[in-house]
XYZ file of C-alpha atoms in Angstrom:
175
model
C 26.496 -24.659 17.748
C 24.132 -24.259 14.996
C 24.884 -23.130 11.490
C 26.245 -19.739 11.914
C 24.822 -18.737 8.153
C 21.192 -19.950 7.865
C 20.594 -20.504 11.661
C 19.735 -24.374 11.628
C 19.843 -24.794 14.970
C 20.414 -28.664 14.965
C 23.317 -29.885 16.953
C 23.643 -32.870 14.940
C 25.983 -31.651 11.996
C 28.151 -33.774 10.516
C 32.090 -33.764 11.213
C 33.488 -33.275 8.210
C 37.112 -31.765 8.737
C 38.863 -32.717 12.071
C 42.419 -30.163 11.571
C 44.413 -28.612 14.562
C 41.959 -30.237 17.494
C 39.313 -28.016 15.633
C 35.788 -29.973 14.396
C 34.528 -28.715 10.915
C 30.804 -29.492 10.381
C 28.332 -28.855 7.577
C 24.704 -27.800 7.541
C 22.424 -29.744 6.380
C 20.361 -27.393 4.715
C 22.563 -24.705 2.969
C 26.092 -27.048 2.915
C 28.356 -24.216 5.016
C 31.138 -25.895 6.568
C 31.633 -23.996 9.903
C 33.892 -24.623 12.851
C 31.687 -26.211 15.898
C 32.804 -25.916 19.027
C 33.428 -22.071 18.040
C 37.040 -21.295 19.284
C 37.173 -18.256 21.225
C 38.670 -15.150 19.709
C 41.972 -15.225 22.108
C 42.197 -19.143 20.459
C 41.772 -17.962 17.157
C 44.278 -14.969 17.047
C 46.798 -17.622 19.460
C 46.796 -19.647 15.762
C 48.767 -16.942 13.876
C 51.668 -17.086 16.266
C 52.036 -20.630 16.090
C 55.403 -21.976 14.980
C 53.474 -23.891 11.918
C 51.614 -20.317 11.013
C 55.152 -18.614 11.053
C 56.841 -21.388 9.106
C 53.494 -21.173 6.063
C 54.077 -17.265 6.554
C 57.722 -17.458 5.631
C 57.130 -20.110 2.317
C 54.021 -17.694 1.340
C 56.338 -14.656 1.275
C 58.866 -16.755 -0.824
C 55.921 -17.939 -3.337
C 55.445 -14.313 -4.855
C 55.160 -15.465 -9.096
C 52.352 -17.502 -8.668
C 50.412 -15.284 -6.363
C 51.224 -12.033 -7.848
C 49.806 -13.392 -10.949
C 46.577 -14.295 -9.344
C 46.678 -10.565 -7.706
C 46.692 -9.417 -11.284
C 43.817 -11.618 -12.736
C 41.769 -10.327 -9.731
C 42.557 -7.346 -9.931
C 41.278 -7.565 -13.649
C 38.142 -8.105 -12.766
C 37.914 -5.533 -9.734
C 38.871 -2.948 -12.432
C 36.061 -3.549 -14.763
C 34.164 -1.753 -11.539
C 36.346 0.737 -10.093
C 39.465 2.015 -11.416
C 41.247 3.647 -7.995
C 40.407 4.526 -4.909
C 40.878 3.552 -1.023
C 41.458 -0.652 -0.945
C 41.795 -2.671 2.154
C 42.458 -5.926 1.580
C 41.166 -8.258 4.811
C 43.237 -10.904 4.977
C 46.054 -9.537 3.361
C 48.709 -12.536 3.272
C 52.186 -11.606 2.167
C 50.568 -8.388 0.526
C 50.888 -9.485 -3.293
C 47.114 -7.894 -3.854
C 47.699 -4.381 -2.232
C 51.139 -4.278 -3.759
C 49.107 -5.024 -7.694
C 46.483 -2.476 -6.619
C 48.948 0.088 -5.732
C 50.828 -0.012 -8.990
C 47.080 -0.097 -10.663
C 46.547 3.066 -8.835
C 44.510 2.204 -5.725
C 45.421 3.769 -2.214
C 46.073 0.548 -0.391
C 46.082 -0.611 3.320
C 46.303 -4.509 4.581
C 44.410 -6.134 8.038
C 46.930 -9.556 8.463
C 46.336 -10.976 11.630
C 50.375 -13.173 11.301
C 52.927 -10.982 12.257
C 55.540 -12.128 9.654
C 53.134 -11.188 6.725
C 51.785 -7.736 8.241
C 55.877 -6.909 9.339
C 56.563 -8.286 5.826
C 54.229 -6.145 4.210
C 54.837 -3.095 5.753
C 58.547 -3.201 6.206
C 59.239 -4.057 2.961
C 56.489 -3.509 0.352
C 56.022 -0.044 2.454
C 52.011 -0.514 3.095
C 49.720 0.131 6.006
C 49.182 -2.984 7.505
C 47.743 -3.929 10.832
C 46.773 -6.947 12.516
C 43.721 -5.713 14.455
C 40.137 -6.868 13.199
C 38.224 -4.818 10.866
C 35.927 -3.130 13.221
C 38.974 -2.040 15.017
C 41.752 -0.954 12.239
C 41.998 2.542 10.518
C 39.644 4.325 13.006
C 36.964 6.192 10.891
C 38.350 5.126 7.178
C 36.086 4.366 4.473
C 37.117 2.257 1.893
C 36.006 1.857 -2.005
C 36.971 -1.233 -1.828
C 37.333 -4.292 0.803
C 38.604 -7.587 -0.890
C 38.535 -10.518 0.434
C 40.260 -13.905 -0.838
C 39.949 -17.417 1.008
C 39.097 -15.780 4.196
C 35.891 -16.297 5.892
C 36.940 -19.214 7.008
C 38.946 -17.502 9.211
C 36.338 -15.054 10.665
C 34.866 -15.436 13.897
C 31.347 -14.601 13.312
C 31.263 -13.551 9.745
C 27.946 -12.469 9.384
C 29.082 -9.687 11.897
C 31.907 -9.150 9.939
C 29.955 -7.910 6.981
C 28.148 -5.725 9.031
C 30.929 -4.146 9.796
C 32.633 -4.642 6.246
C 28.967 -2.773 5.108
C 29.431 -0.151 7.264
C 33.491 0.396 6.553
C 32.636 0.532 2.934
C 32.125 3.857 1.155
C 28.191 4.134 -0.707
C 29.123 6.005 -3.618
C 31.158 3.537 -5.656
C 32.718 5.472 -9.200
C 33.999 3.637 -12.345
């Protein structure tokens, strides 16, 4: 396929990343690395039930001082913006961020697609967590916030998904 950000529709990018049988190739013109073949959504979500997924899934839960300290410097900065408020973190991992925002205040839900982080998160931090996409996960909710961290490169199409992130996301943002 083309480049799925600036719509170069040359064939021809380079390989750059060859990981899991899947080809990583970069534009030309505006340097996106993108997956090319595009796997199919039922390939995609088959990768988060894989035994390697469920064995990084089970070390990231164990590795909570380093990330919950990252949580906190992010969540630094998001509160120079907003202070509290509906949060959905996309991409949740082993729910270190929504379990930060909640003690900062926030009302916070998680989208994991793995099934040991979203059981993880809400059996035993105690927070809403599916793993359905965006576009189909807490039915009419708007959100103040949607974070994302090291995650489009997991999206299928993600200029769809900030369509959809756009249109999840409430307009009247408060300090």
């Amino acid at each position: 396929i083309g480049c799925i950000f600036c719509n170069n529709k040359e064939n021809d990018n380079p390989i750059v990343i060859k990981e899991n049988g899947f080809l990583g190739r970069q534009c030309p013109l505006c340097k996106l690395l993108f997956i090319s073949p595009r796997p199919s959504i039922e390939e995609i979500m088959n990768i988060y039930g894989h035994v390697q997924s469920n064995t990084y899934a089970k070390r990231y839960i164990r590795d909570s001082i380093p990330r919950r300290i990252s949580a906190k410097i992010s969540l630094s900065y998001l509160k120079q913006y907003i202070s509290n408020g509906d949060l959905c973190d996309l991409g949740a991992g082993a729910g270190y961020f929504l379990s930060e925002a909640r003690k900062a205040g926030f009302n916070v839900y998680g989208i994991e697609m793995n099934p040991i982080e979203s059981t993880y998160i809400n059996k035993q931090l105690k927070i809403p967590c599916v793993t359905k996409p965006l576009s189909k996960s807490y039915s009419s909710k708007k959100f103040d916030v949607i974070y994302l961290c090291n995650v489009i490169s997991h999206l299928y199409d993600p200029i769809q998904e900030f369509k959809i992130i756009n249109r999840k996301i409430k307009k009247n943002i408060k300090k």
